[in-house]
Each structure stands twice: as C-alpha cells, then as structure tokens.
CSV table of C-alpha atoms and ligand atoms in Angstrom, one decimal:
chain,number,residue,atom,x,y,z
A,1,MET,CA,-71.8,137.3,116.0
A,2,PHE,CA,-68.9,134.9,115.7
A,3,SER,CA,-70.0,133.7,112.2
A,4,THR,CA,-70.6,137.3,111.1
A,5,ASN,CA,-67.0,138.1,112.2
A,6,ASN,CA,-65.8,135.1,110.3
A,7,THR,CA,-67.6,136.3,107.2
A,8,TYR,CA,-66.2,139.7,107.7
A,9,TYR,CA,-62.6,138.5,108.0
A,10,SER,CA,-62.8,136.1,105.1
A,11,LEU,CA,-64.2,138.9,103.0
A,12,LEU,CA,-61.3,141.1,104.1
A,13,ALA,CA,-58.8,138.4,103.3
A,14,THR,CA,-60.3,138.0,99.9
A,15,ILE,CA,-60.0,141.7,99.2
A,16,LEU,CA,-56.4,141.7,100.4
A,17,LEU,CA,-55.6,138.7,98.2
A,18,VAL,CA,-57.2,140.4,95.1
A,19,LEU,CA,-55.3,143.6,95.9
A,20,THR,CA,-52.0,141.8,96.3
A,21,PHE,CA,-52.6,140.1,93.0
A,22,VAL,CA,-53.5,143.3,91.2
A,23,LEU,CA,-50.3,145.0,92.6
A,24,SER,CA,-48.0,142.1,91.9
A,25,GLU,CA,-49.5,141.8,88.4
A,26,GLY,CA,-47.2,144.6,87.6
A,27,GLN,CA,-49.3,147.3,86.0
A,28,LEU,CA,-47.3,150.4,85.2
A,29,SER,CA,-48.6,153.7,86.7
A,30,ALA,CA,-48.5,157.4,86.0
A,31,THR,CA,-47.6,158.1,89.6
A,32,PHE,CA,-45.0,155.5,90.2
A,33,TYR,CA,-42.3,158.0,91.2
A,34,SER,CA,-44.5,160.6,92.8
A,35,THR,CA,-43.0,160.1,96.2
A,36,THR,CA,-39.5,158.9,95.2
A,37,CYS,CA,-38.6,161.2,92.2
A,38,SER,CA,-41.6,163.5,91.6
A,39,ASN,CA,-39.6,165.7,89.1
A,40,VAL,CA,-38.2,162.9,86.9
A,41,SER,CA,-40.3,163.9,83.8
A,42,THR,CA,-38.9,167.5,84.1
A,43,ILE,CA,-35.3,166.3,84.5
A,44,VAL,CA,-35.6,164.1,81.4
A,45,ARG,CA,-37.4,166.7,79.4
A,46,ASN,CA,-34.7,169.3,80.2
A,47,SER,CA,-31.9,166.9,79.2
A,48,VAL,CA,-33.6,166.1,75.9
A,49,GLN,CA,-34.1,169.8,75.2
A,50,GLN,CA,-30.4,170.4,75.9
A,51,ALA,CA,-29.4,167.5,73.6
A,52,LEU,CA,-31.6,168.9,70.8
A,53,THR,CA,-29.7,172.2,70.8
A,54,SER,CA,-26.7,170.5,69.3
A,55,ASP,CA,-28.3,167.6,67.5
A,56,SER,CA,-31.6,168.0,65.6
A,57,ARG,CA,-31.7,164.3,64.9
A,58,ILE,CA,-31.6,163.2,68.5
A,59,ALA,CA,-35.4,163.3,69.1
A,60,ALA,CA,-36.0,160.7,66.4
A,61,SER,CA,-33.0,158.7,67.6
A,62,LEU,CA,-34.3,158.5,71.2
A,63,ILE,CA,-37.8,157.3,70.2
A,64,ARG,CA,-36.2,154.6,68.0
A,65,LEU,CA,-34.1,153.5,71.0
A,66,HIS,CA,-37.4,153.0,73.1
A,67,PHE,CA,-39.0,151.1,70.1
A,68,HIS,CA,-35.9,148.8,69.6
A,69,ASP,CA,-35.8,148.2,73.4
A,70,CYS,CA,-39.5,147.2,73.7
A,71,PHE,CA,-39.6,144.8,70.7
A,72,VAL,CA,-36.9,142.7,72.2
A,73,ASP,CA,-37.9,140.9,75.5
A,74,GLY,CA,-40.1,143.9,76.3
A,75,CYS,CA,-39.3,147.4,77.5
A,76,ASP,CA,-36.6,146.5,79.9
A,77,GLY,CA,-33.5,148.6,79.0
A,78,SER,CA,-31.9,145.5,77.5
A,79,ILE,CA,-30.7,147.4,74.4
A,80,LEU,CA,-28.5,149.6,76.5
A,81,LEU,CA,-26.3,146.8,77.9
A,82,ASP,CA,-22.7,146.6,76.7
A,83,VAL,CA,-20.7,143.4,76.4
A,84,GLY,CA,-19.1,142.6,79.7
A,85,GLY,CA,-19.7,140.5,82.8
A,86,ASN,CA,-22.5,138.0,82.0
A,87,ILE,CA,-23.4,139.9,78.8
A,88,THR,CA,-21.5,138.1,76.0
A,89,GLN,CA,-23.6,139.4,73.1
A,90,SER,CA,-25.2,142.8,73.1
A,91,GLU,CA,-28.3,143.9,71.4
A,92,LYS,CA,-26.3,147.0,70.3
A,93,ASP,CA,-24.3,144.7,68.0
A,94,ALA,CA,-27.4,143.0,66.4
A,95,LEU,CA,-28.0,143.7,62.7
A,96,PRO,CA,-30.9,146.1,63.1
A,97,ASN,CA,-29.0,148.2,65.7
A,98,ALA,CA,-25.3,148.2,64.8
A,99,ASN,CA,-24.3,151.4,63.0
A,100,SER,CA,-27.8,152.8,63.0
A,101,VAL,CA,-29.2,153.1,66.5
A,102,ARG,CA,-27.7,156.1,68.3
A,103,GLY,CA,-28.3,158.3,71.3
A,104,TYR,CA,-26.7,156.0,73.9
A,105,ASP,CA,-24.5,158.9,75.2
A,106,VAL,CA,-27.6,161.1,75.6
A,107,VAL,CA,-29.3,158.4,77.6
A,108,ASP,CA,-26.2,158.2,79.9
A,109,SER,CA,-26.3,161.9,80.4
A,110,ILE,CA,-30.0,161.9,81.2
A,111,LYS,CA,-29.4,159.0,83.6
A,112,SER,CA,-26.6,161.0,85.4
A,113,SER,CA,-29.0,163.9,85.9
A,114,VAL,CA,-31.7,161.7,87.2
A,115,GLU,CA,-29.2,159.9,89.5
A,116,SER,CA,-28.0,163.1,91.0
A,117,SER,CA,-31.5,164.1,92.0
A,118,CYS,CA,-32.9,160.6,92.8
A,119,PRO,CA,-30.1,158.0,93.3
A,120,GLY,CA,-31.0,154.4,92.5
A,121,VAL,CA,-34.6,155.0,92.0
A,122,VAL,CA,-35.5,155.4,88.3
A,123,SER,CA,-34.9,152.6,85.8
A,124,CYS,CA,-33.2,153.0,82.4
A,125,ALA,CA,-36.2,151.4,80.8
A,126,ASP,CA,-38.4,154.2,82.2
A,127,ILE,CA,-35.9,156.9,81.1
A,128,LEU,CA,-36.2,155.6,77.5
A,129,ALA,CA,-40.0,155.8,77.7
A,130,LEU,CA,-39.9,159.4,79.1
A,131,ALA,CA,-37.2,160.5,76.6
A,132,ALA,CA,-39.4,159.2,73.8
A,133,GLU,CA,-42.4,161.3,75.0
A,134,SER,CA,-40.2,164.4,75.4
A,135,SER,CA,-38.7,163.9,72.0
A,136,VAL,CA,-42.1,164.0,70.3
A,137,SER,CA,-43.7,166.8,72.4
A,138,LEU,CA,-40.6,169.0,72.0
A,139,SER,CA,-40.9,168.6,68.2
A,140,GLN,CA,-44.4,169.9,68.1
A,141,GLY,CA,-46.0,166.5,68.3
A,142,PRO,CA,-48.5,165.3,70.9
A,143,SER,CA,-47.7,164.9,74.6
A,144,TRP,CA,-49.1,162.1,76.8
A,145,THR,CA,-48.9,160.7,80.3
A,146,VAL,CA,-46.1,158.2,80.4
A,147,LEU,CA,-46.8,155.1,82.5
A,148,LEU,CA,-43.8,154.2,84.7
A,149,GLY,CA,-42.5,151.4,87.0
A,150,ARG,CA,-40.5,149.3,84.6
A,151,ARG,CA,-37.3,147.7,85.9
A,152,ASP,CA,-34.1,146.9,84.0
A,153,SER,CA,-33.1,143.5,82.7
A,154,LEU,CA,-30.1,141.5,83.8
A,155,THR,CA,-29.8,140.1,80.3
A,156,ALA,CA,-29.6,141.1,76.6
A,157,ASN,CA,-31.0,139.0,73.7
A,158,GLN,CA,-29.1,139.6,70.5
A,159,ALA,CA,-30.7,136.6,68.7
A,160,SER,CA,-34.2,138.1,69.2
A,161,ALA,CA,-32.9,141.6,68.3
A,162,ASN,CA,-31.8,140.1,65.0
A,163,THR,CA,-35.1,138.5,64.2
A,164,SER,CA,-37.9,140.4,66.1
A,165,LEU,CA,-37.2,144.0,64.9
A,166,PRO,CA,-38.8,145.0,61.6
A,167,SER,CA,-36.4,145.6,58.7
A,168,PRO,CA,-37.0,148.3,56.0
A,169,PHE,CA,-36.9,145.6,53.3
A,170,GLU,CA,-39.9,143.5,54.4
A,171,THR,CA,-43.4,143.1,53.0
A,172,LEU,CA,-46.3,144.6,54.9
A,173,ALA,CA,-47.5,141.1,55.8
A,174,ASN,CA,-44.1,140.4,57.5
A,175,ILE,CA,-44.1,143.7,59.4
A,176,THR,CA,-47.6,143.2,60.5
A,177,SER,CA,-46.8,139.8,62.0
A,178,LYS,CA,-43.8,141.2,63.9
A,179,PHE,CA,-46.1,143.9,65.4
A,180,SER,CA,-48.7,141.2,66.2
A,181,ALA,CA,-46.1,139.1,67.9
A,182,VAL,CA,-45.7,141.8,70.6
A,183,GLY,CA,-49.4,142.5,70.8
A,184,LEU,CA,-49.6,145.5,68.5
A,185,ASP,CA,-52.3,145.7,65.8
A,186,THR,CA,-52.6,147.4,62.4
A,187,ASN,CA,-53.6,150.7,63.9
A,188,ASP,CA,-50.5,150.7,66.1
A,189,LEU,CA,-48.4,149.8,63.1
A,190,VAL,CA,-49.6,152.7,61.0
A,191,ALA,CA,-49.6,155.2,63.9
A,192,LEU,CA,-46.1,154.3,65.1
A,193,SER,CA,-44.8,154.4,61.5
A,194,GLY,CA,-45.7,158.1,61.8
A,195,ALA,CA,-42.6,158.5,63.9
A,196,HIS,CA,-40.9,158.7,60.5
A,197,SER,CA,-42.3,162.2,60.5
A,198,PHE,CA,-38.8,163.2,61.8
A,199,GLY,CA,-35.3,161.7,61.7
A,200,ARG,CA,-33.0,160.5,59.0
A,201,SER,CA,-32.2,157.3,57.2
A,202,GLN,CA,-29.0,156.1,55.6
A,203,CYS,CA,-29.0,155.4,51.8
A,204,GLN,CA,-28.3,151.7,52.4
A,205,PHE,CA,-31.8,151.3,53.9
A,206,PHE,CA,-33.7,152.3,50.8
A,207,SER,CA,-31.2,152.2,47.9
A,208,GLN,CA,-32.6,148.8,46.8
A,209,ARG,CA,-35.7,150.9,45.6
A,210,LEU,CA,-33.7,153.3,43.4
A,211,PHE,CA,-32.2,151.3,40.5
A,212,ASN,CA,-33.1,147.6,40.5
A,213,PHE,CA,-36.0,147.0,42.7
A,214,ASN,CA,-36.6,143.4,43.7
A,215,GLY,CA,-34.7,142.2,40.6
A,216,THR,CA,-36.9,144.0,38.1
A,217,GLY,CA,-34.2,146.1,36.6
A,218,ASN,CA,-36.3,149.2,37.4
A,219,PRO,CA,-36.9,151.5,40.4
A,220,ASP,CA,-39.7,150.8,42.8
A,221,PRO,CA,-42.9,151.7,40.8
A,222,ASN,CA,-44.4,153.1,44.0
A,223,LEU,CA,-41.8,155.8,44.3
A,224,ASN,CA,-42.7,159.3,43.0
A,225,SER,CA,-40.6,160.1,39.9
A,226,THR,CA,-39.5,163.5,41.0
A,227,TYR,CA,-38.6,162.2,44.5
A,228,LEU,CA,-36.8,159.3,42.8
A,229,THR,CA,-34.6,161.6,40.9
A,230,THR,CA,-33.6,163.5,44.1
A,231,LEU,CA,-32.9,160.2,45.9
A,232,GLN,CA,-30.8,158.8,43.0
A,233,GLN,CA,-28.7,161.9,43.1
A,234,ASN,CA,-28.2,161.7,46.9
A,235,CYS,CA,-27.6,158.0,46.9
A,236,PRO,CA,-25.8,157.1,43.6
A,237,GLN,CA,-25.1,153.4,42.8
A,238,ASN,CA,-21.8,152.4,44.6
A,239,GLY,CA,-22.0,155.6,46.6
A,240,ASN,CA,-21.6,155.9,50.4
A,241,GLY,CA,-24.4,153.8,51.9
A,242,ALA,CA,-24.2,155.8,55.2
A,243,THR,CA,-25.3,159.1,53.6
A,244,LEU,CA,-28.3,160.6,55.4
A,245,ASN,CA,-31.7,161.5,54.0
A,246,ASP,CA,-34.7,163.1,55.7
A,247,LEU,CA,-37.4,160.5,56.4
A,248,ASP,CA,-40.0,163.3,55.9
A,249,PRO,CA,-38.7,165.6,53.1
A,250,SER,CA,-41.4,168.2,53.7
A,251,THR,CA,-40.9,169.0,57.4
A,252,PRO,CA,-37.8,167.0,58.5
A,253,ASP,CA,-37.5,167.9,62.2
A,254,THR,CA,-41.2,168.6,63.0
A,255,PHE,CA,-43.5,165.9,64.3
A,256,ASP,CA,-46.7,166.3,62.3
A,257,ASN,CA,-48.9,164.3,59.8
A,258,ASN,CA,-46.9,165.2,56.7
A,259,TYR,CA,-45.4,161.7,56.8
A,260,PHE,CA,-48.9,160.5,55.8
A,261,THR,CA,-49.6,163.2,53.2
A,262,ASN,CA,-46.2,162.2,51.7
A,263,LEU,CA,-47.4,158.6,51.4
A,264,LEU,CA,-50.4,159.7,49.3
A,265,ILE,CA,-48.1,161.2,46.7
A,266,HIS,CA,-45.7,158.3,46.8
A,267,LYS,CA,-43.0,160.0,48.8
A,268,GLY,CA,-42.4,157.5,51.5
A,269,LEU,CA,-38.7,157.0,51.9
A,270,LEU,CA,-38.5,153.4,53.0
A,271,GLN,CA,-40.1,150.5,51.2
A,272,THR,CA,-42.0,149.7,54.4
A,273,ASP,CA,-43.3,153.3,54.7
A,274,GLN,CA,-44.8,153.3,51.2
A,275,GLU,CA,-46.2,149.8,51.5
A,276,LEU,CA,-48.7,151.1,54.1
A,277,PHE,CA,-50.4,153.0,51.3
A,278,SER,CA,-49.4,151.2,48.2
A,279,THR,CA,-50.1,147.5,49.0
A,280,ASP,CA,-53.1,146.4,47.1
A,281,GLY,CA,-56.2,145.9,49.3
A,282,ALA,CA,-54.3,146.5,52.5
A,283,SER,CA,-56.3,147.5,55.6
A,284,THR,CA,-53.6,150.1,56.4
A,285,ILE,CA,-54.7,152.3,53.4
A,286,SER,CA,-57.8,153.8,55.1
A,287,ILE,CA,-55.8,154.5,58.3
A,288,VAL,CA,-53.1,156.3,56.3
A,289,ASN,CA,-55.9,158.4,54.6
A,290,ASN,CA,-57.4,159.2,57.9
A,291,PHE,CA,-54.1,160.3,59.5
A,292,ALA,CA,-53.2,162.3,56.3
A,293,ASN,CA,-56.6,164.2,56.5
A,294,ASN,CA,-56.8,164.7,60.2
A,295,GLN,CA,-53.7,165.4,62.3
A,296,SER,CA,-55.6,165.2,65.6
A,297,ALA,CA,-56.7,161.7,64.7
A,298,PHE,CA,-53.0,160.8,64.1
A,299,PHE,CA,-51.8,162.5,67.3
A,300,GLU,CA,-54.5,160.8,69.4
A,301,ALA,CA,-53.7,157.4,67.9
A,302,PHE,CA,-50.0,157.9,68.2
A,303,ALA,CA,-50.1,158.7,71.9
A,304,GLN,CA,-52.2,155.6,72.5
A,305,SER,CA,-50.0,153.4,70.5
A,306,MET,CA,-46.9,154.7,72.3
A,307,ILE,CA,-48.6,153.7,75.6
A,308,ASN,CA,-49.4,150.3,74.0
A,309,MET,CA,-45.8,149.8,72.9
A,310,GLY,CA,-44.5,150.9,76.3
A,311,ASN,CA,-46.6,148.2,77.9
A,312,ILE,CA,-44.9,145.4,76.1
A,313,SER,CA,-43.7,142.8,78.8
A,314,PRO,CA,-42.2,145.2,81.3
A,315,LEU,CA,-40.3,143.8,84.3
A,316,THR,CA,-42.0,145.1,87.5
A,317,GLY,CA,-42.1,144.6,91.2
A,318,THR,CA,-39.0,142.7,92.3
A,319,GLN,CA,-38.1,141.5,88.8
A,320,GLY,CA,-34.8,142.7,87.3
A,321,GLN,CA,-33.2,145.7,89.0
A,322,ILE,CA,-32.7,149.5,88.8
A,323,ARG,CA,-29.4,149.8,87.0
A,324,ILE,CA,-27.1,152.5,88.3
A,325,ASP,CA,-25.2,152.7,85.0
A,326,CYS,CA,-27.5,151.9,82.0
A,327,LYS,CA,-24.6,150.2,80.2
A,328,LYS,CA,-24.1,147.4,82.7
A,329,VAL,CA,-25.8,145.2,85.3
A,330,ASN,CA,-25.1,146.4,88.8
A,331,GLY,CA,-22.0,144.8,90.3
A,332,SER,CA,-20.6,143.6,87.0
B,1,LIG,C1,-36.3,166.1,92.4
B,1,LIG,O1,-37.1,165.5,93.4
B,1,LIG,C2,-36.3,164.8,94.4
B,1,LIG,C3,-37.3,164.1,95.4
B,1,LIG,O2,-38.4,163.6,94.8
B,1,LIG,C4,-35.4,165.8,95.2
B,1,LIG,O3,-34.6,165.1,96.1
B,1,LIG,C5,-34.5,166.5,94.1
B,1,LIG,O4,-33.7,167.5,94.7
B,1,LIG,C6,-35.4,167.1,93.0
B,1,LIG,N1,-34.5,167.6,92.0
B,1,LIG,C7,-34.6,168.8,91.4
B,1,LIG,C8,-33.6,169.2,90.4
B,1,LIG,O5,-35.6,169.5,91.7
B,2,LIG,C1,-27.0,138.6,64.8
B,2,LIG,O1,-26.7,139.0,63.5
B,2,LIG,C2,-25.3,139.3,63.4
B,2,LIG,C3,-25.2,140.0,62.0
B,2,LIG,O2,-25.8,139.3,61.0
B,2,LIG,C4,-24.5,138.1,63.5
B,2,LIG,O3,-23.1,138.4,63.3
B,2,LIG,C5,-24.7,137.5,64.9
B,2,LIG,O4,-24.1,136.3,65.0
B,2,LIG,C6,-26.2,137.3,65.1
B,2,LIG,N1,-26.4,136.9,66.5
B,2,LIG,C7,-27.1,135.9,67.0
B,2,LIG,C8,-27.1,135.7,68.4
B,2,LIG,O5,-27.8,135.2,66.2
B,3,LIG,C1,-41.5,137.1,55.4
B,3,LIG,O1,-42.1,136.0,56.1
B,3,LIG,C2,-42.0,134.8,55.4
B,3,LIG,C3,-42.7,133.8,56.2
B,3,LIG,O2,-42.3,133.8,57.5
B,3,LIG,C4,-40.5,134.5,55.2
B,3,LIG,O3,-40.4,133.2,54.5
B,3,LIG,C5,-39.8,135.6,54.4
B,3,LIG,O4,-38.5,135.3,54.3
B,3,LIG,C6,-40.1,136.9,55.1
B,3,LIG,N1,-39.6,137.9,54.2
B,3,LIG,C7,-38.8,138.9,54.5
B,3,LIG,C8,-38.4,139.9,53.5
B,3,LIG,O5,-38.4,139.0,55.7
B,4,LIG,C1,-40.5,140.6,45.0
B,4,LIG,O1,-40.5,139.5,44.1
B,4,LIG,C2,-41.0,138.3,44.7
B,4,LIG,C3,-40.8,137.2,43.6
B,4,LIG,O2,-41.2,137.7,42.4
B,4,LIG,C4,-42.4,138.5,45.0
B,4,LIG,O3,-43.0,137.4,45.6
B,4,LIG,C5,-42.5,139.7,46.1
B,4,LIG,O4,-43.9,139.9,46.4
B,4,LIG,C6,-41.9,140.9,45.5
B,4,LIG,N1,-41.8,141.9,46.6
B,4,LIG,C7,-42.2,143.1,46.4
B,4,LIG,C8,-42.1,144.0,47.6
B,4,LIG,O5,-42.7,143.6,45.3
B,5,LIG,C1,-45.4,163.2,42.8
B,5,LIG,O1,-45.2,164.4,43.5
B,5,LIG,C2,-45.8,165.6,43.0
B,5,LIG,C3,-45.4,166.7,43.9
B,5,LIG,O2,-44.1,166.8,44.0
B,5,LIG,C4,-47.3,165.4,42.8
B,5,LIG,O3,-47.8,166.5,42.2
B,5,LIG,C5,-47.6,164.1,42.0
B,5,LIG,O4,-48.9,163.9,42.0
B,5,LIG,C6,-46.8,162.9,42.6
B,5,LIG,N1,-47.0,161.7,41.8
B,5,LIG,C7,-47.6,160.6,42.2
B,5,LIG,C8,-47.7,159.5,41.2
B,5,LIG,O5,-48.0,160.5,43.3
B,6,LIG,C1,-60.4,164.3,63.5
B,6,LIG,O1,-60.1,163.4,64.5
B,6,LIG,C2,-60.5,163.7,65.8
B,6,LIG,C3,-59.9,162.8,66.8
B,6,LIG,O2,-60.2,161.5,66.5
B,6,LIG,C4,-62.0,163.7,65.8
B,6,LIG,O3,-62.5,164.1,67.0
B,6,LIG,C5,-62.5,164.7,64.7
B,6,LIG,O4,-63.9,164.6,64.6
B,6,LIG,C6,-61.9,164.4,63.4
B,6,LIG,N1,-62.2,165.5,62.5
B,6,LIG,C7,-62.8,165.3,61.3
B,6,LIG,C8,-63.0,166.5,60.5
B,6,LIG,O5,-63.1,164.2,60.9
B,7,LIG,C1,-23.6,136.3,86.5
B,7,LIG,O1,-24.2,135.0,86.4
B,7,LIG,C2,-23.9,134.1,87.5
B,7,LIG,C3,-24.4,132.8,87.2
B,7,LIG,O2,-25.7,132.8,86.7
B,7,LIG,C4,-24.6,134.8,88.7
B,7,LIG,O3,-24.3,134.0,89.8
B,7,LIG,C5,-24.0,136.2,88.9
B,7,LIG,O4,-24.8,136.8,90.0
B,7,LIG,C6,-24.2,137.0,87.7
B,7,LIG,N1,-23.5,138.3,87.8
B,7,LIG,C7,-24.2,139.4,87.8
B,7,LIG,C8,-23.4,140.6,88.0
B,7,LIG,O5,-25.4,139.5,87.6
C-alpha cells in the first residue's frame, strides 16, 4: 500500500513537473485573454476599421509594423519604443524603418481603447499581431485565430533592425537567409511577400530598376515594358524619392492573389518581389505559380505563415512586461 502510494505520488509529481515545464515553455494561446479581456479582438478590429475610414494605406502599414517587430529580437513590441530612459537608440530610427514605417499613432489609439476596457492586461506586441490580422481580414483577405500571450520588451535593438530586416534591393538568396535566420522557410517567404497585395512603396525603394539597373545602363530586364513606362513617369530620375506607388497596381487596397498574377507578367514593383518568379531555377517559382492559380491556397498558406511569424521568439510568462504606453518602458 505504502509503495503503491509512493508510486502514485511520484507519478503525480512527474505530471506536475511536465505541466509546469509546458506552461513555462511559453506557448502562445488563442484563449490567453479569455478571462482578462475577452473582447480584445473586437476592440482592436473596431479601431482598425475606424482608422481605415480616413487612411486606406493603414492596413498595409499595420501588418508591416508587426513584421518589422517580429524580425528584430522576436515579436516583443520593441519597434514601438521611443528614445528615452534606458532606450538610447530606437528601432524606429533604424534604416529599414525611418521614414517608411508608419501607423505608430494608430497603435497608440488602439492601445488606449484596449486600456480603457482592460487596463494593464494586453501587451503592445499582441496588439500588433491582432491589428495585422484585422488589417488583412478587413481588406477581403483571410482571417485566422491569432495566438496571444506575448509580453513587451524592456529594450530596443537598432543594430539588429539595421541588419536583420530584408531590404528591397537584395538578392533572393540574401532574403531567403534572413527569413531562415528567424525560422521561416521558402513557403513562408513567398506567402508573406503576398502582403504586397496592398499598400504603397516610395519611388526610392525601386527606382534603381528603372534607368540603370545594377550598373547595366538599362532598366531591370525583368520589368514589364508597359509597366516600366508608367513607373518611369511616376518616378523620374532626380524626382521626389518619396512619391508613392501601389504595390499591387491591379487591386491596390484589396488583399487577394493578384500580387502573384502580377509577378507572372513581370509587374512586381520591388526587385525582391519580381525575384520570387524571375530568379533562374528558384524553388519559389512553383509556389508563385500555385498562389497565382489558386487564391485559396495562398490564403491558407498566408494565414499559417502569419502564425509562424507571430511565433518568433516571443517573451512570455514573467519575461518583459505589459507596457501601459507602447512608446515607453513602464516607469521610464
Ligand atoms: C471587455 O471585456 C472586459 C472584461 O473582459 C470588460 O471589463 C470590458 O468592459 C469589455 N469592454 C467592452 C467594450 O465590451
Ligand atoms: C543603423 O543605421 C543607421 C543608418 O544607416 C545608422 O545611422 C546607425 O548608426 C545604425 N545603428 C546601429 C546601432 O548600428
Ligand atoms: C548578400 O549576402 C552576401 C553574403 O552574406 C553579402 O556579401 C552581400 O553583401 C549581400 N548582398 C546584399 C545586396 O545585401
Ligand atoms: C548585379 O551585378 C553583380 C555583379 O555583376 C552580380 O553578381 C549580381 O548578381 C547582379 N545582381 C542582380 C540582381 O542582377
Ligand atoms: C506585360 O504586361 C502585359 C499586360 O499589361 C502582358 O500582356 C504582357 O504579356 C506582359 N509582358 C511580359 C513580358 O510579361
Ligand atoms: C486550391 O488550394 C486549396 C487549398 O490548398 C485546395 O484544397 C484545392 O484543391 C486547390 N484547388 C485546385 C483547383 O488545385
Ligand atoms: C534602466 O536600467 C537600469 C540599469 O540596468 C535599471 O536598474 C533600471 O530599472 C532601468 N529602468 C527602467 C525604467 O527599466
């Protein structure tokens, strides 16, 4: 009897240990706020919808904020921190973010709405993940269940923001290795590139393709000639590098698979967009073809890849904090 009891208690202890390990391992969960802020998704969605009424670009801007957060030290809200207190260099001022990442004010207003219903409970990192999903689903794209429970960082990493984020001027091999460095594969790369189904880009991010590509004296040969003419008119040499162009010229504000059908006719705006289809022998070509021919396949893959991206090194449990103001570490 005594020894049976012993076995029983040691089994119980083992189960508890395993459970503790699983919980502290920091998996995100769909029900993380179910008792503390059950309506958080609705609050975020309503705020994004409100923002869209005055700014059709904001959906694309918000998803880009989540992406640029996750690629630098994981999805921890670090991109939102301003210089101040212990933050001496912000990610906002890093080369890939300065003068192009936008939507910080909208994140602040979402956070205020969330704070007024559920004070001190929901992280800024989770707000970025929820806002990204709302942005896509409100633009006729797929919806998915956002996993939650991320906490906010106490630090920002400008050096990593400078080097870890993909640039629009890189080769497919370089971009692939930046995705691989955060645990994302070629399928994720192609699916997530489909976020360029909406949003705008400034001329300065593709004008190198229009007149003297890579020192050849000619435009990028992978650029459709009629599209080239349009782009040369909108982005003349020595013109304003900040002029905006639709990333998807066919349906600029709708989230659909036209980004991929555009690539088949060489109408990808950024060098890194077109490279997915035009790099000789690349494994991305068949994925582009599949997404161009089957929007459901793209939507399914996109939702899964957003979950994969949202899982990049989150802070969980007692790590980090729940920031009250997304722009600063509490008490600073
Ligand atoms: C959202 O839910 C929280 C509790 O989970 C509640 O206190 C708050 O009033 C709700 N807010 C709205 C706008 O329904
Ligand atoms: C990041 O890049 C910017 C712009 O090139 C540069 O001014 C800054 O010093 C860099 N920051 C770090 C930490 O390397
Ligand atoms: C691509 O990666 C190689 C090897 O790391 C590097 O030498 C090269 O500068 C990178 N090219 C671009 C355009 O970033
Ligand atoms: C640009 O030119 C360099 C040197 O000729 C070459 O190695 C590189 O692959 C070219 N890049 C592209 C995108 O064509
Ligand atoms: C360029 O775009 C037109 C449609 O605007 C298309 O008919 C043509 O096939 C495209 N050319 C190439 C080389 O993809
Ligand atoms: C399109 O993709 C979906 C989702 O992957 C798949 O179930 C369906 O069979 C595909 N349709 C065709 C015509 O291949
Ligand atoms: C700033 O850093 C110091 C030294 O690491 C630390 O003691 C302090 O708590 C930090 N301040 C905030 C607001 O995080």
